[in-house]
Coordinates of C-alpha atoms in Angstrom, one line a residue:
M1 CA -4.2 20.8 -0.7
A2 CA -1.2 22.9 0.2
V3 CA 2.5 22.6 1.0
S4 CA 3.9 25.5 2.9
E5 CA 7.2 26.4 4.4
L6 CA 7.3 25.7 8.1
A7 CA 11.0 26.3 8.8
P8 CA 14.2 26.3 6.7
E9 CA 14.2 23.1 4.6
V10 CA 11.1 21.7 6.3
S11 CA 7.7 21.5 4.5
S12 CA 4.3 21.0 5.9
Y13 CA 1.4 19.4 4.2
K14 CA -2.2 19.6 5.4
V15 CA -5.7 19.5 3.9
T16 CA -6.8 23.0 3.1
T17 CA -10.0 22.5 1.0
Q18 CA -13.0 24.4 2.3
P19 CA -16.7 23.6 2.6
V20 CA -18.8 24.6 -0.4
N21 CA -21.6 26.1 1.9
N22 CA -24.2 26.3 -0.8
G23 CA -26.9 27.1 1.8
I24 CA -28.8 23.8 1.4
E25 CA -29.6 21.8 4.5
V26 CA -29.9 18.1 4.1
D27 CA -31.7 15.9 6.7
P28 CA -29.7 13.1 8.3
V29 CA -31.6 10.3 6.6
T30 CA -30.9 11.7 3.1
T31 CA -27.3 12.4 4.1
Q32 CA -26.9 8.7 4.9
L33 CA -28.6 7.6 1.7
I34 CA -26.2 9.7 -0.3
K35 CA -23.2 8.5 1.7
H36 CA -24.0 4.9 1.0
G37 CA -24.8 5.7 -2.7
L38 CA -21.4 7.3 -3.0
D39 CA -19.7 4.3 -1.3
A40 CA -21.6 2.0 -3.6
A41 CA -20.4 3.9 -6.7
A42 CA -16.8 3.6 -5.6
E43 CA -17.3 -0.1 -4.8
Q44 CA -18.8 -0.7 -8.3
M45 CA -15.6 0.6 -9.7
G46 CA -13.7 -2.0 -7.8
V47 CA -16.0 -4.9 -8.9
A48 CA -15.7 -3.8 -12.5
L49 CA -11.9 -3.6 -12.3
R50 CA -11.6 -7.1 -10.8
R51 CA -13.9 -8.7 -13.3
A52 CA -12.3 -7.2 -16.4
A53 CA -8.6 -7.3 -15.5
F54 CA -6.2 -9.6 -17.2
S55 CA -3.5 -10.0 -14.5
P56 CA -3.7 -11.9 -11.2
F57 CA -2.1 -9.0 -9.4
I58 CA -5.4 -7.2 -10.0
Y59 CA -8.1 -9.8 -10.1
D60 CA -6.7 -12.2 -7.5
T61 CA -4.2 -10.2 -5.4
H62 CA -6.3 -7.0 -5.5
D63 CA -3.3 -4.7 -5.9
Y64 CA -5.3 -1.6 -6.8
A65 CA -7.2 1.3 -5.3
G66 CA -9.9 3.7 -6.5
A67 CA -11.8 6.7 -5.3
L68 CA -14.2 9.5 -6.2
Y69 CA -13.4 13.2 -5.8
D70 CA -15.6 16.2 -6.3
R71 CA -14.6 19.1 -8.6
D72 CA -12.5 20.7 -5.8
V73 CA -10.5 17.4 -5.4
R74 CA -12.1 16.5 -2.1
L75 CA -12.3 12.8 -1.4
I76 CA -16.0 11.8 -1.3
A77 CA -15.8 8.0 -1.4
Q78 CA -13.3 5.2 -1.9
M79 CA -13.5 1.5 -2.7
R80 CA -12.3 -1.2 -0.4
C81 CA -8.8 -1.5 -1.6
L82 CA -5.0 -1.1 -0.9
P83 CA -4.7 1.7 1.7
I84 CA -1.2 2.8 0.8
F85 CA -2.6 3.6 -2.7
V86 CA -5.7 5.4 -1.9
G87 CA -4.1 8.2 0.1
T88 CA -2.1 9.2 -3.0
L89 CA -4.9 9.6 -5.5
N90 CA -5.7 13.2 -4.9
F91 CA -2.2 14.0 -6.0
V92 CA -2.9 12.3 -9.3
V93 CA -6.1 14.3 -9.9
E94 CA -4.3 17.5 -9.0
A95 CA -1.5 16.7 -11.4
A96 CA -3.9 16.0 -14.2
I97 CA -5.7 19.4 -13.6
R98 CA -2.3 21.2 -13.5
K99 CA -1.1 19.7 -16.7
I100 CA -4.3 19.7 -18.8
G101 CA -6.2 22.6 -17.2
F102 CA -9.5 22.3 -15.5
E103 CA -11.3 24.2 -18.2
N104 CA -9.8 22.0 -21.0
F105 CA -11.3 18.7 -19.9
E106 CA -13.9 17.3 -22.2
E107 CA -16.6 14.6 -21.6
G108 CA -15.1 11.3 -22.7
D109 CA -11.5 12.2 -21.7
V110 CA -9.3 9.5 -20.1
V111 CA -6.0 10.6 -18.5
V112 CA -3.2 8.1 -17.9
S113 CA -0.2 8.7 -15.6
T114 CA 2.8 6.6 -14.6
F115 CA 4.8 9.5 -13.3
G116 CA 5.8 8.4 -9.8
Y117 CA 6.2 11.9 -8.5
D118 CA 2.6 12.6 -9.3
T119 CA 1.1 9.2 -8.5
G120 CA 3.2 8.4 -5.4
S121 CA 4.0 5.0 -6.9
H122 CA 6.4 3.3 -9.2
Q123 CA 5.5 3.3 -12.9
L124 CA 4.0 -0.2 -12.7
D125 CA 1.1 1.3 -10.7
V126 CA -0.7 2.8 -13.7
T127 CA -3.2 5.4 -12.8
V128 CA -6.3 6.4 -14.7
V129 CA -8.4 9.6 -14.2
V130 CA -11.8 10.2 -15.8
P131 CA -13.7 13.4 -15.4
T132 CA -17.5 13.2 -14.7
F133 CA -19.8 15.7 -16.4
L134 CA -23.4 16.6 -15.6
D135 CA -25.3 18.6 -18.2
G136 CA -22.0 19.7 -19.8
E137 CA -20.3 20.8 -16.5
L138 CA -17.4 19.0 -14.9
V139 CA -18.6 18.0 -11.4
A140 CA -16.3 15.1 -10.2
F141 CA -13.5 12.7 -11.0
A142 CA -13.2 9.0 -10.9
V143 CA -9.6 7.7 -10.4
N144 CA -8.0 4.3 -9.9
K145 CA -4.5 2.9 -9.7
A146 CA -3.6 -0.7 -10.4
H147 CA -0.4 -2.7 -10.5
H148 CA 0.6 -3.8 -14.0
L149 CA 3.1 -6.5 -14.9
D150 CA 5.4 -4.5 -17.1
V151 CA 5.8 -0.9 -18.3
G152 CA 9.3 -1.1 -19.9
A153 CA 11.7 -0.7 -17.0
T154 CA 15.2 -2.2 -17.1
S155 CA 13.6 -5.4 -15.9
M156 CA 10.0 -6.4 -14.9
F157 CA 10.6 -5.3 -11.3
V158 CA 13.6 -3.2 -10.1
T159 CA 15.5 -3.0 -6.8
D160 CA 18.7 -1.5 -8.1
S161 CA 17.8 1.5 -10.3
T162 CA 19.7 4.7 -9.9
D163 CA 17.4 7.2 -11.6
H164 CA 13.7 7.4 -12.4
W165 CA 14.0 6.8 -16.1
Q166 CA 15.3 3.2 -15.5
E167 CA 12.1 2.4 -13.7
G168 CA 9.7 2.3 -16.6
V169 CA 8.2 4.5 -19.3
I170 CA 6.8 7.8 -17.9
Y171 CA 3.4 8.9 -19.1
P172 CA 2.9 12.3 -17.3
S173 CA -0.9 12.7 -17.2
V174 CA -1.5 12.2 -20.9
R175 CA -4.9 12.0 -22.5
L176 CA -5.3 8.6 -24.0
Y177 CA -8.9 9.4 -24.9
R178 CA -10.0 12.9 -25.8
A179 CA -13.7 13.5 -26.0
G180 CA -14.2 9.8 -26.4
E181 CA -11.6 9.4 -29.3
R182 CA -8.6 7.3 -28.6
N183 CA -5.1 8.7 -29.5
E184 CA -4.0 5.7 -31.6
D185 CA -0.3 6.9 -31.8
L186 CA -0.1 7.1 -28.0
Y187 CA -1.9 3.8 -27.6
R188 CA 0.5 2.0 -29.9
T189 CA 3.4 3.6 -28.1
M190 CA 2.1 2.3 -24.7
L191 CA 1.8 -1.2 -26.0
A192 CA 5.2 -1.1 -27.7
N193 CA 6.8 -0.2 -24.3
S194 CA 5.6 -3.3 -22.4
R195 CA 7.1 -6.7 -22.5
L196 CA 3.5 -8.1 -22.0
P197 CA 1.4 -5.9 -24.2
D198 CA -1.7 -8.0 -24.1
A199 CA -1.8 -7.9 -20.3
F200 CA -1.0 -4.1 -20.3
D201 CA -3.8 -3.5 -22.8
G202 CA -6.4 -5.6 -21.0
D203 CA -5.6 -4.2 -17.5
L204 CA -5.5 -0.6 -18.8
H205 CA -8.9 -0.9 -20.4
A206 CA -10.3 -2.6 -17.3
Q207 CA -9.3 0.5 -15.4
I208 CA -10.9 2.8 -17.9
A209 CA -14.1 0.8 -17.9
A210 CA -14.2 0.7 -14.1
C211 CA -13.9 4.5 -14.0
H212 CA -16.8 4.8 -16.5
V213 CA -18.9 2.6 -14.3
A214 CA -18.2 4.9 -11.3
C215 CA -19.0 8.0 -13.4
G216 CA -22.3 6.5 -14.4
A217 CA -23.2 5.7 -10.8
L218 CA -22.3 9.2 -9.8
N219 CA -24.4 10.8 -12.5
R220 CA -27.4 8.7 -11.3
M221 CA -26.8 10.0 -7.8
F222 CA -26.7 13.6 -9.0
R223 CA -29.9 13.3 -11.0
R224 CA -31.8 11.5 -8.3
Y225 CA -30.9 14.0 -5.4
G226 CA -29.7 17.0 -7.3
Y227 CA -26.1 18.2 -7.5
D228 CA -26.4 20.8 -4.8
T229 CA -28.0 18.4 -2.4
V230 CA -25.3 15.8 -2.9
T231 CA -22.6 18.5 -2.4
A232 CA -24.3 19.7 0.8
A233 CA -24.5 16.2 2.1
T234 CA -20.8 15.6 1.5
D235 CA -20.0 18.7 3.4
A236 CA -22.0 17.4 6.3
L237 CA -20.2 14.0 6.0
F238 CA -16.8 15.7 6.0
D239 CA -17.7 17.6 9.2
H240 CA -18.9 14.5 10.9
S241 CA -15.7 12.6 9.9
E242 CA -13.5 15.4 11.1
L243 CA -15.3 15.4 14.5
A244 CA -14.8 11.6 14.8
M245 CA -11.1 11.9 14.1
R246 CA -10.6 14.8 16.5
R247 CA -12.2 12.7 19.3
V248 CA -9.7 9.9 18.6
I249 CA -6.7 12.3 18.6
G250 CA -8.1 14.2 21.6
A251 CA -8.0 11.0 23.7
I252 CA -4.2 10.8 23.3
P253 CA -2.2 12.7 25.9
D254 CA -0.6 15.9 24.6
G255 CA 3.1 15.5 24.0
V256 CA 6.0 14.9 21.6
Y257 CA 6.9 11.3 21.0
T258 CA 9.9 10.1 19.0
V259 CA 11.5 6.8 17.9
S260 CA 14.5 6.0 15.7
A261 CA 14.5 3.4 13.0
A262 CA 16.2 2.5 9.7
V263 CA 15.6 1.0 6.3
D264 CA 17.7 -2.2 5.6
N265 CA 19.5 -0.8 2.6
D266 CA 18.7 1.0 -0.7
G267 CA 19.1 -1.9 -3.1
V268 CA 22.4 -0.6 -4.4
S269 CA 24.7 -0.1 -1.3
D270 CA 24.5 -2.3 1.8
D271 CA 24.2 0.5 4.3
P272 CA 21.1 1.1 6.4
L273 CA 19.3 4.4 6.1
P274 CA 18.3 5.8 9.5
Y275 CA 15.4 8.1 10.2
D276 CA 13.4 9.5 13.1
V277 CA 9.6 9.6 13.5
T278 CA 8.2 12.3 15.7
V279 CA 4.5 12.5 16.6
E280 CA 3.2 15.6 18.2
I281 CA -0.3 15.7 19.8
H282 CA -1.7 19.2 20.4
G283 CA -5.3 18.8 21.7
E284 CA -7.3 17.4 18.8
D285 CA -4.6 17.9 16.2
I286 CA -1.7 15.6 15.2
V287 CA 1.6 16.3 13.6
V288 CA 3.7 13.5 12.2
D289 CA 7.2 14.7 11.5
M290 CA 9.2 12.6 9.0
S291 CA 11.8 15.4 8.3
E292 CA 14.7 13.8 10.2
A293 CA 15.5 11.2 7.6
A294 CA 18.5 10.0 5.6
P295 CA 19.3 12.0 2.4
T296 CA 17.9 10.7 -0.8
A297 CA 19.3 7.3 -1.5
V298 CA 21.3 6.2 -4.5
G299 CA 19.0 3.2 -4.9
P300 CA 15.2 3.2 -5.4
I301 CA 14.2 3.1 -1.7
N302 CA 13.1 6.7 -1.9
A303 CA 9.5 7.9 -1.5
P304 CA 7.9 11.1 -3.0
L305 CA 5.8 13.4 -0.9
A306 CA 2.5 11.8 -2.0
T307 CA 3.6 8.4 -0.6
T308 CA 4.6 9.8 2.7
V309 CA 1.3 11.7 3.0
S310 CA -0.5 8.4 2.3
C311 CA 1.6 6.5 4.8
V312 CA 0.8 9.0 7.6
R313 CA -2.9 8.8 6.7
C314 CA -2.9 5.0 6.9
A315 CA -1.2 5.1 10.3
V316 CA -3.6 7.7 11.8
M317 CA -6.7 6.1 10.3
A318 CA -5.7 2.8 11.8
L319 CA -5.7 4.4 15.3
A320 CA -9.3 5.6 14.6
R321 CA -10.4 2.0 13.9
I322 CA -12.8 3.4 11.3
E323 CA -14.9 0.7 9.6
D324 CA -16.2 2.9 6.8
G325 CA -14.1 4.2 3.9
A326 CA -12.1 7.4 4.4
N327 CA -13.3 10.8 3.2
E328 CA -11.7 14.3 3.2
G329 CA -12.9 15.1 6.7
Y330 CA -10.8 12.5 8.4
F331 CA -7.6 14.1 7.1
R332 CA -8.3 17.7 8.3
P333 CA -6.6 17.3 11.8
I334 CA -3.5 15.7 10.3
E335 CA -0.3 17.6 9.4
I336 CA 2.7 15.9 7.8
R337 CA 6.2 17.4 7.9
T338 CA 9.0 16.4 5.5
R339 CA 12.3 17.6 4.4
P340 CA 12.7 17.7 0.6
G341 CA 15.8 15.8 -0.6
T342 CA 15.4 13.0 2.0
I343 CA 14.1 9.4 1.5
F344 CA 10.6 10.6 2.6
D345 CA 10.4 13.6 0.3
A346 CA 12.5 12.6 -2.7
Q347 CA 12.8 14.9 -5.7
H348 CA 12.8 13.9 -9.4
P349 CA 14.8 12.2 -10.9
A350 CA 15.7 10.2 -7.8
P351 CA 14.9 6.5 -8.2
M352 CA 11.8 5.4 -6.3
F353 CA 10.8 2.0 -7.5
M354 CA 10.7 0.6 -4.0
Y355 CA 8.8 3.7 -2.7
A356 CA 6.4 1.6 -0.5
W357 CA 8.9 -0.4 1.5
P358 CA 10.2 2.3 3.8
M359 CA 6.7 3.6 4.2
I360 CA 5.3 0.3 5.4
T361 CA 7.9 0.0 8.2
A362 CA 7.4 3.7 9.0
I363 CA 3.7 3.1 9.7
D364 CA 4.7 0.6 12.4
H365 CA 7.2 3.2 13.9
I366 CA 4.6 5.9 13.9
H367 CA 2.5 3.6 16.1
R368 CA 5.6 2.6 18.2
A369 CA 6.2 6.3 18.9
L370 CA 2.7 6.6 20.4
A371 CA 3.1 3.4 22.5
P372 CA 4.0 5.2 25.7
A373 CA 1.0 7.5 25.4
I374 CA -1.6 4.8 24.6
P375 CA -0.2 1.5 25.6
D376 CA -3.7 -0.1 25.6
V377 CA -4.0 0.5 21.9
I378 CA -0.7 0.1 20.1
P379 CA 0.2 -3.4 18.9
A380 CA 3.7 -4.9 18.5
Q381 CA 5.3 -4.8 15.0
T382 CA 4.0 -6.8 12.1
G383 CA 6.5 -9.2 10.6
C384 CA 6.1 -8.7 6.8
D385 CA 6.7 -5.8 4.5
V386 CA 5.0 -7.1 1.4
G387 CA 6.9 -10.3 0.8
A388 CA 6.8 -9.9 -3.0
M389 CA 8.5 -12.2 -5.5
L390 CA 8.3 -11.4 -9.2
A391 CA 9.3 -14.1 -11.7
W392 CA 9.7 -14.0 -15.5
G393 CA 11.4 -15.6 -18.5
H394 CA 11.1 -16.4 -22.1
K395 CA 8.7 -18.8 -23.7
A396 CA 9.9 -21.2 -26.5
D397 CA 8.8 -18.7 -29.1
G398 CA 10.9 -15.9 -27.5
T399 CA 8.1 -14.0 -26.0
Y400 CA 7.9 -13.1 -22.3
W401 CA 5.9 -14.6 -19.6
G402 CA 5.8 -12.9 -16.2
D403 CA 3.9 -13.0 -12.9
G404 CA 4.3 -12.6 -9.2
A405 CA 2.8 -12.9 -5.8
N406 CA 2.8 -11.3 -2.3
H407 CA 3.4 -13.3 0.8
P408 CA 1.8 -12.3 4.2
G409 CA 3.5 -12.4 7.6
G410 CA 2.5 -12.6 11.2
H411 CA 0.9 -9.6 12.9
G412 CA 2.0 -8.2 16.2
A413 CA 0.1 -9.1 19.4
A414 CA -2.2 -6.3 20.7
P415 CA -3.1 -5.4 24.2
A416 CA -6.8 -5.0 23.4
H417 CA -7.1 -8.2 21.2
G418 CA -4.5 -10.7 22.4
D419 CA -2.4 -12.9 20.1
G420 CA -1.4 -11.6 16.7
G421 CA -3.1 -12.9 13.6
S422 CA -1.2 -15.1 11.2
P423 CA -0.5 -14.8 8.4
L424 CA -2.0 -11.5 7.2
M425 CA -1.0 -8.6 5.0
H426 CA 0.4 -5.5 6.6
I427 CA -2.2 -2.9 7.3
S428 CA -0.9 -0.7 4.5
C429 CA -1.7 -3.5 2.1
S430 CA -4.7 -4.9 4.0
G431 CA -7.0 -4.8 0.9
T432 CA -4.7 -7.3 -0.9
R433 CA -4.4 -11.1 -0.9
T434 CA -1.7 -13.6 -1.7
C435 CA -2.0 -15.3 -5.1
P436 CA -3.5 -18.8 -5.0
T437 CA -1.2 -21.7 -5.6
E438 CA -3.3 -22.9 -8.5
V439 CA -2.9 -19.6 -10.3
I440 CA 0.8 -19.5 -9.8
E441 CA 1.3 -23.1 -11.1
A442 CA -1.0 -22.5 -14.0
R443 CA 0.7 -19.3 -15.2
T444 CA 4.3 -19.8 -14.3
P445 CA 7.0 -22.6 -14.4
L446 CA 7.0 -22.6 -10.6
M447 CA 5.9 -25.6 -8.5
V448 CA 4.7 -24.7 -5.0
E449 CA 6.3 -27.4 -2.8
K450 CA 5.5 -25.9 0.6
V451 CA 3.2 -23.4 2.2
E452 CA 3.0 -23.6 6.0
L453 CA 3.1 -21.5 9.1
G454 CA 6.6 -20.8 10.3
I455 CA 6.9 -22.5 13.7
D456 CA 8.5 -20.3 16.4
S457 CA 8.4 -17.2 14.2
G458 CA 6.2 -15.1 16.4
G459 CA 7.5 -13.2 19.4
A460 CA 6.9 -14.6 22.8
G461 CA 4.8 -12.7 25.4
K462 CA 1.7 -12.7 27.5
Y463 CA 0.2 -12.5 24.1
R464 CA 2.0 -14.3 21.3
G465 CA 2.9 -12.6 18.0
G466 CA 1.4 -14.1 14.8
T467 CA 3.5 -16.6 12.8
G468 CA 5.1 -15.9 9.5
L469 CA 4.7 -18.0 6.4
D470 CA 7.2 -20.4 4.8
T471 CA 6.7 -20.8 1.1
H472 CA 9.0 -22.9 -1.2
Y473 CA 9.0 -22.6 -5.0
R474 CA 10.7 -25.1 -7.3
A475 CA 11.9 -23.6 -10.6
M476 CA 10.8 -26.0 -13.4
L477 CA 12.6 -24.0 -16.1
D478 CA 15.3 -21.4 -16.1
L479 CA 13.9 -18.1 -15.0
N480 CA 14.6 -14.7 -13.4
V481 CA 13.3 -13.3 -10.1
T482 CA 13.2 -10.0 -8.4
L483 CA 13.1 -10.0 -4.7
P484 CA 12.1 -6.6 -3.2
W485 CA 12.3 -7.4 0.5
E486 CA 12.7 -5.2 3.5
R487 CA 12.7 -5.9 7.2
V488 CA 15.3 -8.7 6.8
R489 CA 17.8 -7.3 9.3
P490 CA 15.9 -5.9 12.2
K491 CA 13.6 -8.3 14.1
P492 CA 10.0 -7.2 14.4
F493 CA 9.7 -5.5 17.8
G494 CA 7.7 -6.7 20.7
L495 CA 6.3 -4.3 23.3
Y496 CA 5.8 -4.0 27.0
G497 CA 8.2 -6.9 27.7
G498 CA 7.1 -9.0 24.7
G499 CA 9.7 -10.7 22.6
D500 CA 10.9 -9.8 19.1
A501 CA 9.9 -12.0 16.2
R502 CA 11.6 -13.7 13.3
P503 CA 12.6 -11.3 10.5
N504 CA 12.0 -11.9 6.8
N505 CA 14.4 -14.3 5.1
V506 CA 15.0 -15.2 1.4
V507 CA 17.2 -18.0 0.3
I508 CA 17.8 -19.6 -3.1
E509 CA 19.2 -23.2 -3.1
Y510 CA 20.8 -24.0 -6.4
P511 CA 21.1 -27.4 -8.2
D512 CA 24.8 -27.6 -7.5
G513 CA 24.2 -27.6 -3.7
T514 CA 25.1 -24.0 -3.0
S515 CA 22.7 -21.5 -1.6
R516 CA 22.5 -17.7 -1.2
S517 CA 20.6 -15.3 1.0
F518 CA 19.2 -12.0 -0.3
L519 CA 18.0 -8.7 1.0
K520 CA 17.0 -7.2 -2.3
A521 CA 17.7 -8.6 -5.8
S522 CA 16.9 -7.6 -9.3
A523 CA 16.6 -10.0 -12.3
E524 CA 18.4 -12.7 -10.4
F525 CA 19.0 -15.8 -12.6
V526 CA 17.4 -18.9 -11.2
P527 CA 18.4 -22.1 -13.0
K528 CA 16.0 -25.0 -13.5
G529 CA 15.7 -27.2 -10.4
S530 CA 16.5 -24.4 -7.9
L531 CA 14.5 -24.0 -4.7
I532 CA 13.4 -20.5 -3.7
R533 CA 12.7 -20.3 0.0
L534 CA 10.6 -17.4 1.2
E535 CA 10.2 -17.0 5.0
T536 CA 8.1 -14.0 6.1
G537 CA 8.5 -12.5 9.5
G538 CA 6.4 -13.1 12.5
G539 CA 4.7 -10.5 14.7
G540 CA 6.2 -9.2 17.9
G541 CA 4.9 -10.3 21.3
I542 CA 3.1 -8.2 24.0
G543 CA 3.8 -8.4 27.7
D544 CA 6.0 -10.6 29.9
P545 CA 6.1 -14.2 28.6
A546 CA 6.0 -15.4 32.2
E547 CA 2.4 -14.1 32.3
R548 CA 1.1 -16.2 29.4
D549 CA -1.7 -18.6 30.3
P550 CA -0.2 -22.1 30.6
E551 CA -3.2 -23.6 28.8
A552 CA -2.5 -21.1 25.9
V553 CA 1.1 -22.3 25.8
R554 CA 0.0 -26.0 25.5
R555 CA -2.5 -25.0 22.8
D556 CA 0.3 -23.2 20.9
I557 CA 2.3 -26.5 20.9
E558 CA -0.6 -28.6 19.9
Q559 CA -1.6 -26.3 17.0
G560 CA 1.9 -26.0 15.6
Y561 CA 2.5 -22.3 16.3
V562 CA 5.3 -23.0 18.8
S563 CA 7.7 -25.9 19.3
E564 CA 7.9 -27.5 22.7
E565 CA 11.6 -26.5 23.0
A566 CA 10.8 -22.8 22.4
A567 CA 7.8 -23.0 24.8
R568 CA 9.9 -24.5 27.5
R569 CA 12.5 -21.7 27.0
H570 CA 10.1 -18.8 27.0
H571 CA 7.3 -20.1 29.3
P572 CA 8.9 -22.5 31.9
H573 CA 6.0 -21.7 34.2
A574 CA 3.5 -23.5 31.9
F575 CA 5.3 -26.8 32.4
E576 CA 5.9 -26.3 36.1
S577 CA 2.2 -25.7 36.7
S578 CA 1.2 -28.8 34.8
G579 CA 3.8 -31.0 36.5
A580 CA 5.5 -31.8 33.2
E581 CA 9.3 -31.8 33.0

């Protein structure tokens, strides 16, 4: 990979790894067998991680990612997982190589990182790198990232930090295991810096075990086909993937497409942070320029370069509608431009705990920029960012409990597919799920009183936006919550005449009858008996509402997506045609 100077203060990032070209030719059948073997090795890592993890964020919500890289840090396979994570993992491997030295790795090493400017994530997203050896030679890396419950930040989740050290203990690519021997001093230090050491220990070793599973599967592949044959096959796969991506980009008309947007606030001040997204299409190459963005924020809404690169990869891969997992070849035609010192290329020690939230909305605006060029492809905006709520408190013996859940929203309608889905996770988090009610009630003093679709929350149009989700939690004990929400102020946009949708909304109703709305909140005290109301946004509509099929309007009312009052307001033609008044 490389970051080079494009113009004063603007940096460019693009894949620069080269083919190995070892002279071996692999037939197409063998190439496909190797491809599926690599994919299976990555997927085995995910299965092992889910089955061994201690925390619902991993085993139920699937808040993790994992991938396999060759010795040149080229992505050869990824598990089905959180997309916004997987595009950052090469940065973690590269950081481990920089800090330890390629020649210093030993068989049995395990590297752990929580340094957000290497991992592209906040410290809670602990990352593990394990080198793979074949006959004493380092040939590949297995890496995974998973969301932990606590790593010693100022609270168990943070929306108001003002520097990186407040966001959790930093482990900058440290070797927890060296040649198979655990560093006990470091291990005890890690456990001592978590409010939930048992969960931290269990989840960390689940990640390590999962990497070892993948390394074992890789070794079997190398021994079955030969290392040189596998390498030649991956070169062929990269070339094929690059060609597929170039065909997608080449179908978009050349041009420069720009939209303006803003982040709600930075968690400390209440001011929005504006930015522009510019997408340039030059033949079969795409440039996504994120350099015109607000300066680094005081609060933790900043994103490091790794996150911005991953965001752009997610957005462009979504256009390609690729069903298989990504590999290095898909990224070759993509260039990302940033300006260091802005919210999309923050520099240490700027706070970055909410790194993902501006990126999630930016993906939608990358697509929105391209809407005039490919109107038959681009959907309206999705309603939800992540919809997370983290809750914690003290048990009777003084120890901590803590847990959380994500809440999906409505997806935007799409010209090619019709009405938006509801409720679903945002595409950047599409590998994740919401936590089951039974798990929440079993693990926390929260009672789930309501989970239902938010009527009238989707945008009207020829095709209706998906509905958001209304979830109500009753606090059965005093507790604290952190509410890291974005997209509360702007309504999710409709396209081509479609209506905007309901934005996210968070309200706490207190036992004394008062209530309070939130954008972002850290460690908010919630007394026993309070009701926490979470309302995720709906998706935007597509096309003129007057063109919606009257039968579809009546079906929307019958199925509870739209009230009759709203239907009459947006689709009066549906009632005129039926004779109903």
